[in-house]
CSV table of N, CA and C in Angstrom, one decimal:
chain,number,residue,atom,x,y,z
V,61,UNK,N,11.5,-10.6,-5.0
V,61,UNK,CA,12.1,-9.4,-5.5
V,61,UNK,C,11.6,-8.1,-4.7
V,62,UNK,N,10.5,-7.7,-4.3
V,62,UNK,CA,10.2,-6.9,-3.9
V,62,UNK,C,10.7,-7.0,-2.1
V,63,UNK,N,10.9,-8.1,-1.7
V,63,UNK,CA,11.3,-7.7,-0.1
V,63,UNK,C,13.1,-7.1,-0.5
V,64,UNK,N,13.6,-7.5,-1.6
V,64,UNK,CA,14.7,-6.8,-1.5
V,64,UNK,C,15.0,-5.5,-2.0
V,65,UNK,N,13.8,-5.1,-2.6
V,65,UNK,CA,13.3,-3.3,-2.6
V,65,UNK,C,12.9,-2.9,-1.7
V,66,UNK,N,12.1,-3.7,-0.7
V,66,UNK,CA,12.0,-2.8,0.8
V,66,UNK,C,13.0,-2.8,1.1
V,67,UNK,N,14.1,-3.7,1.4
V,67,UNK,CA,15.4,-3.7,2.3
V,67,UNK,C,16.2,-2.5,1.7
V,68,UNK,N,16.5,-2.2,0.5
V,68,UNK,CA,17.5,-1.6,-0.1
V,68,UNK,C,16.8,-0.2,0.3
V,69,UNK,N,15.5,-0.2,0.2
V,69,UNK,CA,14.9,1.3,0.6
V,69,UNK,C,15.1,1.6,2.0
V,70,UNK,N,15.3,0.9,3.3
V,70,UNK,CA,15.6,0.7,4.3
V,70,UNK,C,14.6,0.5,5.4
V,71,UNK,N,13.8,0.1,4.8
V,71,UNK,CA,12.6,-1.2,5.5
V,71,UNK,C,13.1,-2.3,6.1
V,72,UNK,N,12.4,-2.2,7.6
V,72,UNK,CA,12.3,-3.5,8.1
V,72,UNK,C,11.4,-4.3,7.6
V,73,UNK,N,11.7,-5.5,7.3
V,73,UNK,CA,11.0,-6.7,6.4
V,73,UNK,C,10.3,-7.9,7.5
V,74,UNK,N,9.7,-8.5,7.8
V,74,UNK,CA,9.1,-9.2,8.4
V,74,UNK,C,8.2,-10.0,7.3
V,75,UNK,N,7.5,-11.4,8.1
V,75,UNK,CA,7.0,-12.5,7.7
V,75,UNK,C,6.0,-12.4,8.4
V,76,UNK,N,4.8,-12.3,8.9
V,76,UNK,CA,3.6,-12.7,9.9
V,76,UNK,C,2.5,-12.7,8.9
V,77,UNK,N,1.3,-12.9,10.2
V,77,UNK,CA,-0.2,-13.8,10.0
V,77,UNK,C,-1.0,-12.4,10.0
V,78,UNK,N,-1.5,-12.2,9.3
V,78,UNK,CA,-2.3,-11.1,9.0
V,78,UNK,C,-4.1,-12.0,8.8
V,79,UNK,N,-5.1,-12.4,9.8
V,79,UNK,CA,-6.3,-12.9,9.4
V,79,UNK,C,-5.3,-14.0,9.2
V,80,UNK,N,-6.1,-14.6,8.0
V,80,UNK,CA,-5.9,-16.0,7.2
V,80,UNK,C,-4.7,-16.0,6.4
V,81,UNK,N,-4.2,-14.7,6.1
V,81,UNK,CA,-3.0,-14.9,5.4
V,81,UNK,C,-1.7,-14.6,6.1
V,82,UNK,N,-0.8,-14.9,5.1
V,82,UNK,CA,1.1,-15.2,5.2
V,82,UNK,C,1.4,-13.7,4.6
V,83,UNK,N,2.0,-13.0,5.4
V,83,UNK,CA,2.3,-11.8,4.8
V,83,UNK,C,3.6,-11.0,4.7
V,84,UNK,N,3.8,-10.7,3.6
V,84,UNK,CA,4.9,-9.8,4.3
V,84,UNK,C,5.2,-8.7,4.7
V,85,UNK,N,5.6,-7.9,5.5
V,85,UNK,CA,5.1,-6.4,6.1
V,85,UNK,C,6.7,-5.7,6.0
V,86,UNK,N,6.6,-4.9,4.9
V,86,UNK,CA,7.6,-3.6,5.1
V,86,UNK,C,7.4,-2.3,6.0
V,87,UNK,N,8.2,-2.0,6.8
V,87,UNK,CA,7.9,-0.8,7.7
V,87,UNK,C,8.8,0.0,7.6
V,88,UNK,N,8.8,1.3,7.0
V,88,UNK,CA,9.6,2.5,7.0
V,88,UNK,C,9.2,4.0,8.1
V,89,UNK,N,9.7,4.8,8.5
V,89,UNK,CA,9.1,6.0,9.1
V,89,UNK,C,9.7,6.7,7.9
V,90,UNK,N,9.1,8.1,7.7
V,90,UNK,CA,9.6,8.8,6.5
V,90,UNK,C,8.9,10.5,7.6
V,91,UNK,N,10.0,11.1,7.2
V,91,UNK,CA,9.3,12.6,7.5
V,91,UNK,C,8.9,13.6,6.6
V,92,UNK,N,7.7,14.2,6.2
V,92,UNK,CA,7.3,14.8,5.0
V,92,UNK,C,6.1,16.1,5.4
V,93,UNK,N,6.9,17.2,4.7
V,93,UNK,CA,6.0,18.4,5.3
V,93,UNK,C,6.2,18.5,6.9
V,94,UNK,N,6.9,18.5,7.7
V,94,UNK,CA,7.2,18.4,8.8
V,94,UNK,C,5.8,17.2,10.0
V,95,UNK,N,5.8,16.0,9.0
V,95,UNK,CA,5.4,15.4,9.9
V,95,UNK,C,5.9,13.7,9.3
V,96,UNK,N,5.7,13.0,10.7
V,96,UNK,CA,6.1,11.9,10.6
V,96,UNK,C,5.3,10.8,10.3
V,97,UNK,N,6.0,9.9,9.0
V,97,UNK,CA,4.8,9.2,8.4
V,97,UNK,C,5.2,7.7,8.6
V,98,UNK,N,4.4,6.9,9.3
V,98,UNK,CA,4.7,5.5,9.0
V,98,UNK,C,3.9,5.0,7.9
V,99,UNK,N,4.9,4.1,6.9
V,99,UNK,CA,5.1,3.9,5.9
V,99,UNK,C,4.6,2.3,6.0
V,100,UNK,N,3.9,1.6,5.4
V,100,UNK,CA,3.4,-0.2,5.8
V,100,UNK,C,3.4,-0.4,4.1
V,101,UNK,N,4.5,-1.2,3.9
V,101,UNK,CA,3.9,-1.8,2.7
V,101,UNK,C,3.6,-3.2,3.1
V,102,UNK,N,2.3,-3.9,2.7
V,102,UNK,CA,2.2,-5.5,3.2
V,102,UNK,C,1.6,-6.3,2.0
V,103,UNK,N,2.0,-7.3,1.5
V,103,UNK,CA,2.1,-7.7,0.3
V,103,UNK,C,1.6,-9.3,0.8
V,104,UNK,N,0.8,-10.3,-0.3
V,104,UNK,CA,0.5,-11.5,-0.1
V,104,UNK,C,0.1,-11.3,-1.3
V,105,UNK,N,-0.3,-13.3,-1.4
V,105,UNK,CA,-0.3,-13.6,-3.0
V,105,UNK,C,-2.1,-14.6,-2.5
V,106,UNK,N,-2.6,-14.2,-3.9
V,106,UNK,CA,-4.2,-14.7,-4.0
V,106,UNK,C,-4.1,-15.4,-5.2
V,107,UNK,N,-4.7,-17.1,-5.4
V,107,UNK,CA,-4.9,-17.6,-6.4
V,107,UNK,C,-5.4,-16.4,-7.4
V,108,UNK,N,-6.7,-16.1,-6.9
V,108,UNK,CA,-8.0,-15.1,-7.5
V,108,UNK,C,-8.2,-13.8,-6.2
V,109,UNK,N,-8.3,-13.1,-6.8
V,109,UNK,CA,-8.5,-11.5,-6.1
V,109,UNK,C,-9.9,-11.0,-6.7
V,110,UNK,N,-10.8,-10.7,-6.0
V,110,UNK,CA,-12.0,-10.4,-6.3
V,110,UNK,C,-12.1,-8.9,-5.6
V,111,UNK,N,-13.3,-8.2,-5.7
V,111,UNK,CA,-13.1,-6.9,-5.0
V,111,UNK,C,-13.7,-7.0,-3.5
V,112,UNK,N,-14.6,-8.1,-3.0
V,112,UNK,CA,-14.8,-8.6,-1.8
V,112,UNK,C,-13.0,-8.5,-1.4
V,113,UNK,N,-12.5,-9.4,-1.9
V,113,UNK,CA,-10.9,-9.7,-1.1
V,113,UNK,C,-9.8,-9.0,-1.4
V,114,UNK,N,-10.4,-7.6,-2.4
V,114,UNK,CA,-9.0,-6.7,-2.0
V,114,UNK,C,-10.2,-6.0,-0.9
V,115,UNK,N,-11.4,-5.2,-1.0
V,115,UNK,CA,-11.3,-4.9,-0.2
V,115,UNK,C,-11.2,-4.7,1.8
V,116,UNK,N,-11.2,-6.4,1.8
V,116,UNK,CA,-11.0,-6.8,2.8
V,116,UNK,C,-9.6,-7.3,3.4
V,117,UNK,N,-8.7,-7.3,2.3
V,117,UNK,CA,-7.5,-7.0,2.5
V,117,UNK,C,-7.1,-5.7,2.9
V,118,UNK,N,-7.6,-4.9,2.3
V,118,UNK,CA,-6.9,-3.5,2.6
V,118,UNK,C,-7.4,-3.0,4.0
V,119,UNK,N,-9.0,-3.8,4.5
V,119,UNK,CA,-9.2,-3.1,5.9
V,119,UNK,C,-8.2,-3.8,6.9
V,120,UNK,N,-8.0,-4.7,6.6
V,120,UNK,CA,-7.0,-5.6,7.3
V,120,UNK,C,-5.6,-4.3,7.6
V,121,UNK,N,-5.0,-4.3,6.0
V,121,UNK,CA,-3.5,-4.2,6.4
V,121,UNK,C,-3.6,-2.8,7.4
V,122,UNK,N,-5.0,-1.8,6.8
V,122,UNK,CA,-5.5,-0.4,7.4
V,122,UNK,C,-5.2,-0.7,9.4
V,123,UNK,N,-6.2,-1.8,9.4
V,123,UNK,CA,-6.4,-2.2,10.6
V,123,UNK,C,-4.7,-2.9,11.7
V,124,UNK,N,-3.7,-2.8,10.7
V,124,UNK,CA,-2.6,-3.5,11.4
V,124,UNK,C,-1.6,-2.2,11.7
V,125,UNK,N,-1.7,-1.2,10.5
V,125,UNK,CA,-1.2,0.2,10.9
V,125,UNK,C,-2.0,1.0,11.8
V,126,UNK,N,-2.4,0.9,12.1
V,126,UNK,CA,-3.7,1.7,13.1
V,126,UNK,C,-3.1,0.6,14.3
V,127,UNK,N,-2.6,-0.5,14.6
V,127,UNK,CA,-2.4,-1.2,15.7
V,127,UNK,C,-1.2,-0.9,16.1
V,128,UNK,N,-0.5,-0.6,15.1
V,128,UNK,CA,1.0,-0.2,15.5
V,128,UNK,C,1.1,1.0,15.6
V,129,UNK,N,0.6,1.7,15.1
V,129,UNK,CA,1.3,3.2,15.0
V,129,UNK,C,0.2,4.0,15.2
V,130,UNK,N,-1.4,3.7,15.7
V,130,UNK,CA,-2.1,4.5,15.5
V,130,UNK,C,-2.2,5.7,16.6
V,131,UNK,N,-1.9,5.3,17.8
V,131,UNK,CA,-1.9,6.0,19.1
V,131,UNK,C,-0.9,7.3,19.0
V,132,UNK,N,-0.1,6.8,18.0
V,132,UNK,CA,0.4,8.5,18.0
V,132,UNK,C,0.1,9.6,16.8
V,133,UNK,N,-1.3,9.1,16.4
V,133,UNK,CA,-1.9,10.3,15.1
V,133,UNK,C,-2.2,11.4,15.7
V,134,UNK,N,-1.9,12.0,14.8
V,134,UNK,CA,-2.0,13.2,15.2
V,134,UNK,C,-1.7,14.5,14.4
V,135,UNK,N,-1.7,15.9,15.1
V,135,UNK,CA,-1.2,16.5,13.4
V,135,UNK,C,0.1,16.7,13.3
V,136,UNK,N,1.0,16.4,14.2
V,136,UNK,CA,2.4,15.3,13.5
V,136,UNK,C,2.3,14.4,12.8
V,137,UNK,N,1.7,13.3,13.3
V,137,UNK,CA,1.8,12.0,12.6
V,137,UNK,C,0.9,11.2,11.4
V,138,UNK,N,1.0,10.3,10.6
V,138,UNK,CA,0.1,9.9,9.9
V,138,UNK,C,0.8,8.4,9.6
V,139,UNK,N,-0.1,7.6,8.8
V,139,UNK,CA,0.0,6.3,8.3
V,139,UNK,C,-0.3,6.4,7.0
V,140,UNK,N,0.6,5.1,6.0
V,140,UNK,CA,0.4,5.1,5.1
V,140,UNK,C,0.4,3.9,4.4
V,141,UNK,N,-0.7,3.0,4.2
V,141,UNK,CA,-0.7,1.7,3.9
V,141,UNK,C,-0.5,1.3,2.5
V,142,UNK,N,0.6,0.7,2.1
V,142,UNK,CA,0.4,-0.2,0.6
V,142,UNK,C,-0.1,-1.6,0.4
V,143,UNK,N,-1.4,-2.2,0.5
V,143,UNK,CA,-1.8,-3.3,0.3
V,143,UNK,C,-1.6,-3.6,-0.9
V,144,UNK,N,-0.5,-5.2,-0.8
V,144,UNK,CA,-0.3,-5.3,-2.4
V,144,UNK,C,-0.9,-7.0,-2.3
V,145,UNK,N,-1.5,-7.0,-3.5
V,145,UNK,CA,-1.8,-8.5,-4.2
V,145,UNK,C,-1.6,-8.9,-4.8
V,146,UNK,N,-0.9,-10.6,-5.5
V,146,UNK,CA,0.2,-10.9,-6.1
V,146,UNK,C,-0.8,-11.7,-6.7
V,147,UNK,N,-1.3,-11.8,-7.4
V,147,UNK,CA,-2.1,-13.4,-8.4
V,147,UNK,C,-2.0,-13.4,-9.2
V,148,UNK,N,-2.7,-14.4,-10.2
V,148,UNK,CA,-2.6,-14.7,-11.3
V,148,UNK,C,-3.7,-14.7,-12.3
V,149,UNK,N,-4.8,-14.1,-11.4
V,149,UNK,CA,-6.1,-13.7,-12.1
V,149,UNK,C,-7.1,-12.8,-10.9
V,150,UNK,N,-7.3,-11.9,-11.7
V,150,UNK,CA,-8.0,-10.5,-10.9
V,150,UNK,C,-8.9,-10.3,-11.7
V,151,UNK,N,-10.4,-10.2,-10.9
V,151,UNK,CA,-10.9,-9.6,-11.4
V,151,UNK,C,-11.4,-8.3,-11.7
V,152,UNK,N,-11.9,-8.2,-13.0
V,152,UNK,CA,-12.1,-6.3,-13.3
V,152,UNK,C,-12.3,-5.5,-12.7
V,153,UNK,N,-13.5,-6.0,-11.7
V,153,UNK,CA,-13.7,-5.0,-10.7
V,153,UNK,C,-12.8,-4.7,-9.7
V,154,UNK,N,-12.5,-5.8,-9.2
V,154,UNK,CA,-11.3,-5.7,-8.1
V,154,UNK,C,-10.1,-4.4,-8.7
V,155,UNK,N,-9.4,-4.8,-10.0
V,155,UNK,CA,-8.7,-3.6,-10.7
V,155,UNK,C,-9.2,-2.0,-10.9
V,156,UNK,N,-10.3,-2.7,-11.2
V,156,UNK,CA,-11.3,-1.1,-10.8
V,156,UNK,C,-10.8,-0.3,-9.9
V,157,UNK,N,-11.2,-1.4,-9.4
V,157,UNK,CA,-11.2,-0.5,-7.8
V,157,UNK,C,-9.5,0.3,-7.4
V,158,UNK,N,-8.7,-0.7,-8.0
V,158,UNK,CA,-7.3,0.5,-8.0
V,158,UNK,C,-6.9,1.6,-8.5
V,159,UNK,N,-8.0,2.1,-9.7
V,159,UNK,CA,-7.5,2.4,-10.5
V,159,UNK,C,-7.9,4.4,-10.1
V,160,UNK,N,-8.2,4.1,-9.4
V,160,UNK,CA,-8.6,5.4,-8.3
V,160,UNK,C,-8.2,5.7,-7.5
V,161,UNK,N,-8.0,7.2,-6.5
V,161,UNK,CA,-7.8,7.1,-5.5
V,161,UNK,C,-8.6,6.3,-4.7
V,162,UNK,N,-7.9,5.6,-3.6
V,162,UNK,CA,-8.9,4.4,-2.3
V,162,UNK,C,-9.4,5.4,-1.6
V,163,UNK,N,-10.8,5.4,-0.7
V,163,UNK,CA,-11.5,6.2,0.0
V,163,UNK,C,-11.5,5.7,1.2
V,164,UNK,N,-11.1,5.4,2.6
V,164,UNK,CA,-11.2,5.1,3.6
V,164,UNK,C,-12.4,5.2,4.7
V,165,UNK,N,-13.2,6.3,4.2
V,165,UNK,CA,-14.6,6.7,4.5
V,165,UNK,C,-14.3,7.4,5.9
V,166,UNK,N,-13.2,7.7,6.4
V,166,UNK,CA,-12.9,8.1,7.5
V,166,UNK,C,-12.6,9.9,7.3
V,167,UNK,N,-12.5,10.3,8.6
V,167,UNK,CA,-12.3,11.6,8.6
V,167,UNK,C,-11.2,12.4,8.7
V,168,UNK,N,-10.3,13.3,8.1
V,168,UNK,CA,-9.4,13.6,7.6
V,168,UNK,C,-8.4,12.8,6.8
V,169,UNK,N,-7.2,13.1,7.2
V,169,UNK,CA,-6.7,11.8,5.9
V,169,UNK,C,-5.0,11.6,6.8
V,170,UNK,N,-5.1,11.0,7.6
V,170,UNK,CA,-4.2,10.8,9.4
V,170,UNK,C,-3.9,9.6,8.5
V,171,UNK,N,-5.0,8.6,8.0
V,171,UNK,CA,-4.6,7.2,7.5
V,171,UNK,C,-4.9,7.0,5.8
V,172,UNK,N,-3.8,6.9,5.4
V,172,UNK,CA,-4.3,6.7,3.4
V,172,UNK,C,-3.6,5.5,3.1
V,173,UNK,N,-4.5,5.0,1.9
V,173,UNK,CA,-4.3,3.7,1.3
V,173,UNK,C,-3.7,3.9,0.4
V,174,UNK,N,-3.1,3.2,-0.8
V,174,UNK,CA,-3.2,3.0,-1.6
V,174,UNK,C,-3.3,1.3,-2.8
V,175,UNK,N,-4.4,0.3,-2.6
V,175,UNK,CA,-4.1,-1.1,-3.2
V,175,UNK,C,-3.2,-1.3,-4.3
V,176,UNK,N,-3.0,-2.1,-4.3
V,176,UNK,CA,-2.4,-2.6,-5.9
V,176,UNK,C,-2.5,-4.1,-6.2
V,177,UNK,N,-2.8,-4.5,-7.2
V,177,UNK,CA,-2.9,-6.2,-7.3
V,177,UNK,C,-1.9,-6.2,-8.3
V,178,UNK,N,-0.9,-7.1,-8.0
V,178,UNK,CA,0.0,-7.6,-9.2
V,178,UNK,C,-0.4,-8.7,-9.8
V,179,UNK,N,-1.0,-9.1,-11.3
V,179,UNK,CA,-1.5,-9.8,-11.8
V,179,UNK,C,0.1,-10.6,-12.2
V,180,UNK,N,0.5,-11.3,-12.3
V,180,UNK,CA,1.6,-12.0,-12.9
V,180,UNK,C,1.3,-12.8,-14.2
V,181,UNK,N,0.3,-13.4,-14.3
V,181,UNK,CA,0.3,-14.0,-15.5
V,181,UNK,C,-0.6,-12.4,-16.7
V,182,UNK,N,-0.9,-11.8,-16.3
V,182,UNK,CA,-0.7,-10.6,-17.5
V,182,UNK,C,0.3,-9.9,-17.5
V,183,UNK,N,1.1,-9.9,-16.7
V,183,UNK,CA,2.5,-8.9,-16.1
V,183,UNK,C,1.8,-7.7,-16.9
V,184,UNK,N,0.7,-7.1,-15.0
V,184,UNK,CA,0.5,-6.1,-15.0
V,184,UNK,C,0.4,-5.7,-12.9
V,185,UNK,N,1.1,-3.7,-13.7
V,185,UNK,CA,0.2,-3.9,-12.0
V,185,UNK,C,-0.6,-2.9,-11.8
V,186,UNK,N,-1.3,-3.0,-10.9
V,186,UNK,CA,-3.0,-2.3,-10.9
V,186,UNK,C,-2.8,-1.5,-9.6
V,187,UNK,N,-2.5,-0.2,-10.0
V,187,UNK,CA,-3.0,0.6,-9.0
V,187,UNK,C,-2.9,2.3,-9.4
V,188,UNK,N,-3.5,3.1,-8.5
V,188,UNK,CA,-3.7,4.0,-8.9
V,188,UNK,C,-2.6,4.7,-8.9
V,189,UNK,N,-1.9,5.2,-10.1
V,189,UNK,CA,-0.8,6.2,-10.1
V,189,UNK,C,-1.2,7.8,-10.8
V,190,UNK,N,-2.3,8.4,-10.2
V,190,UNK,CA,-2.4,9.8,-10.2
V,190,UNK,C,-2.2,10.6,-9.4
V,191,UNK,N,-2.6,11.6,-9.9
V,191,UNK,CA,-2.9,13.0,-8.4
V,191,UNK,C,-4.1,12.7,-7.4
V,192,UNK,N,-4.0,12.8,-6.1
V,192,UNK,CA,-4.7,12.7,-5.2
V,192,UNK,C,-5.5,14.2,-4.6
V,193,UNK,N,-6.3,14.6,-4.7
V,193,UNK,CA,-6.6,15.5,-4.1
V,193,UNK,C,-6.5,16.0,-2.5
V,194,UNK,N,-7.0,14.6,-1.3
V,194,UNK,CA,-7.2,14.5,-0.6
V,194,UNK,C,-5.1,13.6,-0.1
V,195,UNK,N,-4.6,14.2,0.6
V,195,UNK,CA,-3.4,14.3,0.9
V,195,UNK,C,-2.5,14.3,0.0
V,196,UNK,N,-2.5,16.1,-1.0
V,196,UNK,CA,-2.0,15.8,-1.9
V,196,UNK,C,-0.3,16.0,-1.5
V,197,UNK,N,0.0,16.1,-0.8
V,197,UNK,CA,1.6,16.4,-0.3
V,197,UNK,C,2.2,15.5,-0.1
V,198,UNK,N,1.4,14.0,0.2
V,198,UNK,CA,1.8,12.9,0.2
V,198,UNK,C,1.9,11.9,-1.2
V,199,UNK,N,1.5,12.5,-1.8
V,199,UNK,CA,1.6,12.1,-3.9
V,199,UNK,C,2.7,11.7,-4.2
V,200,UNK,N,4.3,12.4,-4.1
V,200,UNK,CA,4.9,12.0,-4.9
V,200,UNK,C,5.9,10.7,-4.1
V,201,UNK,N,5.5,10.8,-2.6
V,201,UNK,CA,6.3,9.6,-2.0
V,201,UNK,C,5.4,8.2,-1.9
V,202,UNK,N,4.3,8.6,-2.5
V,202,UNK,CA,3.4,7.0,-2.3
V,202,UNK,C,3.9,6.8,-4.0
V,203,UNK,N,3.7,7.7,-5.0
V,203,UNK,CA,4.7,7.3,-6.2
V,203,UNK,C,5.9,6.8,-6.3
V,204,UNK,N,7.0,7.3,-5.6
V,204,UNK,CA,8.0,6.9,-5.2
V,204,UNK,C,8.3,5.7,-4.8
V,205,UNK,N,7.4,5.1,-4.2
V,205,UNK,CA,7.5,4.2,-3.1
V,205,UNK,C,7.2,3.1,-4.8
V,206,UNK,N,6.0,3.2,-4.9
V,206,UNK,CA,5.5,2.2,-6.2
V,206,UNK,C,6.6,2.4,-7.2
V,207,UNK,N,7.1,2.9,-7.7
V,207,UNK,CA,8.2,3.3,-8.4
V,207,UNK,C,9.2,2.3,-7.8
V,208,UNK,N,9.7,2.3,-7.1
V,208,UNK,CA,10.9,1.7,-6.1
V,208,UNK,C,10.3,0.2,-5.6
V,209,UNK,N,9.4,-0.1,-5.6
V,209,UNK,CA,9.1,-1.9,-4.9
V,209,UNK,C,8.1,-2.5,-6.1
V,210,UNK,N,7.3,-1.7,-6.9
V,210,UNK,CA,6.8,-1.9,-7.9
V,210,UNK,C,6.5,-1.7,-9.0
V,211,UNK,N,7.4,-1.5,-9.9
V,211,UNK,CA,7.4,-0.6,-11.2
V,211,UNK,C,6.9,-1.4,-12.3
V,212,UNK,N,6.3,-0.6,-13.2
V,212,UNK,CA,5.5,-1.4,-14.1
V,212,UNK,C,6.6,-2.3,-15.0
V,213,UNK,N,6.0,-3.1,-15.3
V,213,UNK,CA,7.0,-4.3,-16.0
V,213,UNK,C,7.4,-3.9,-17.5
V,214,UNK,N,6.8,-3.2,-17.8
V,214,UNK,CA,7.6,-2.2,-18.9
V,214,UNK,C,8.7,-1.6,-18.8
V,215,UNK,N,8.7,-0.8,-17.8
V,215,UNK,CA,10.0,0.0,-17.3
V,215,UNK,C,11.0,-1.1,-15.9
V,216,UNK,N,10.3,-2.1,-16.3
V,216,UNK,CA,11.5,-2.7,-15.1
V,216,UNK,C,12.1,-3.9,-16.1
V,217,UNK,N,11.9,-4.3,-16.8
V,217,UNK,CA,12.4,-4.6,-18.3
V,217,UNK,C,13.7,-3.8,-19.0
V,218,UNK,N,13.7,-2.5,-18.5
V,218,UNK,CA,14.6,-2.0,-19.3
V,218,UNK,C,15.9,-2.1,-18.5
């Protein structure tokens, strides 16, 4: 369901090997505030999701937008990664950890995250949907985006 929300959004959709995993990689450019943003949503599915393996998932998908698009950051350009996890048991911490803005530890904000784990057998999804301080111009299109490929199962019900 969700590769056919990237397509309809007008994402190129792909299949590759990301590390150890099978992945799926949506790629959008979007232009916002007069600069141009590559857009990565990359999505796999985890028996169990622990916060060891989101957050080594997310340096991963970080690490594959930075290979594609990173050479032209700049203060035109930026990246914007959606690491999504699909399982059927998460734990707390791991959810924790979405339930915040993600911190990159890096300097400016050229490259932003944001995780999400889709638990399926609680039909929930975990990730942070507030105000960001730190790229706040970029707020309502990383909303947008989760809104449009992953909307809470409440409102995608209706």
């Amino acid at each position: 369901m969700v590769r056919q929300r990237l397509v309809a959004d007008g994402c190129a959709v792909t299949d590759e090997r990301l590390g150890a995993d099978s992945v799926m990689v949506g790629y959008r450019a979007h232009f916002r505030a007069l600069t141009r943003i590559h857009f990565f949503t990359v999505v796999t599915r985890m028996d169990q999701v622990v916060e060891e393996d989101l957050r080594s998932f997310v340096n991963n998908v970080v690490g594959l937008g930075l290979e594609r698009k990173g050479r032209w950051l700049g203060v035109q350009t930026g990246i914007i990664v959606l690491p999504v996890l699909v399982t059927e048991a998460a734990d707390p911490a791991a959810t924790a950890l979405t339930q915040k803005a993600y911190r990159l530890k890096r300097s400016g904000f050229a490259v932003m995250t944001q995780p999400t784990i889709v638990d399926v057998k609680a039909g929930k999804v975990w990730t942070f949907r507030g105000t960001r301080v730190w790229g706040f111009v970029y707020n309502s299109l990383i909303k947008k985006k989760y809104e449009a490929y992953l909307p809470e199962p409440s409102a995608a019900a209706d």
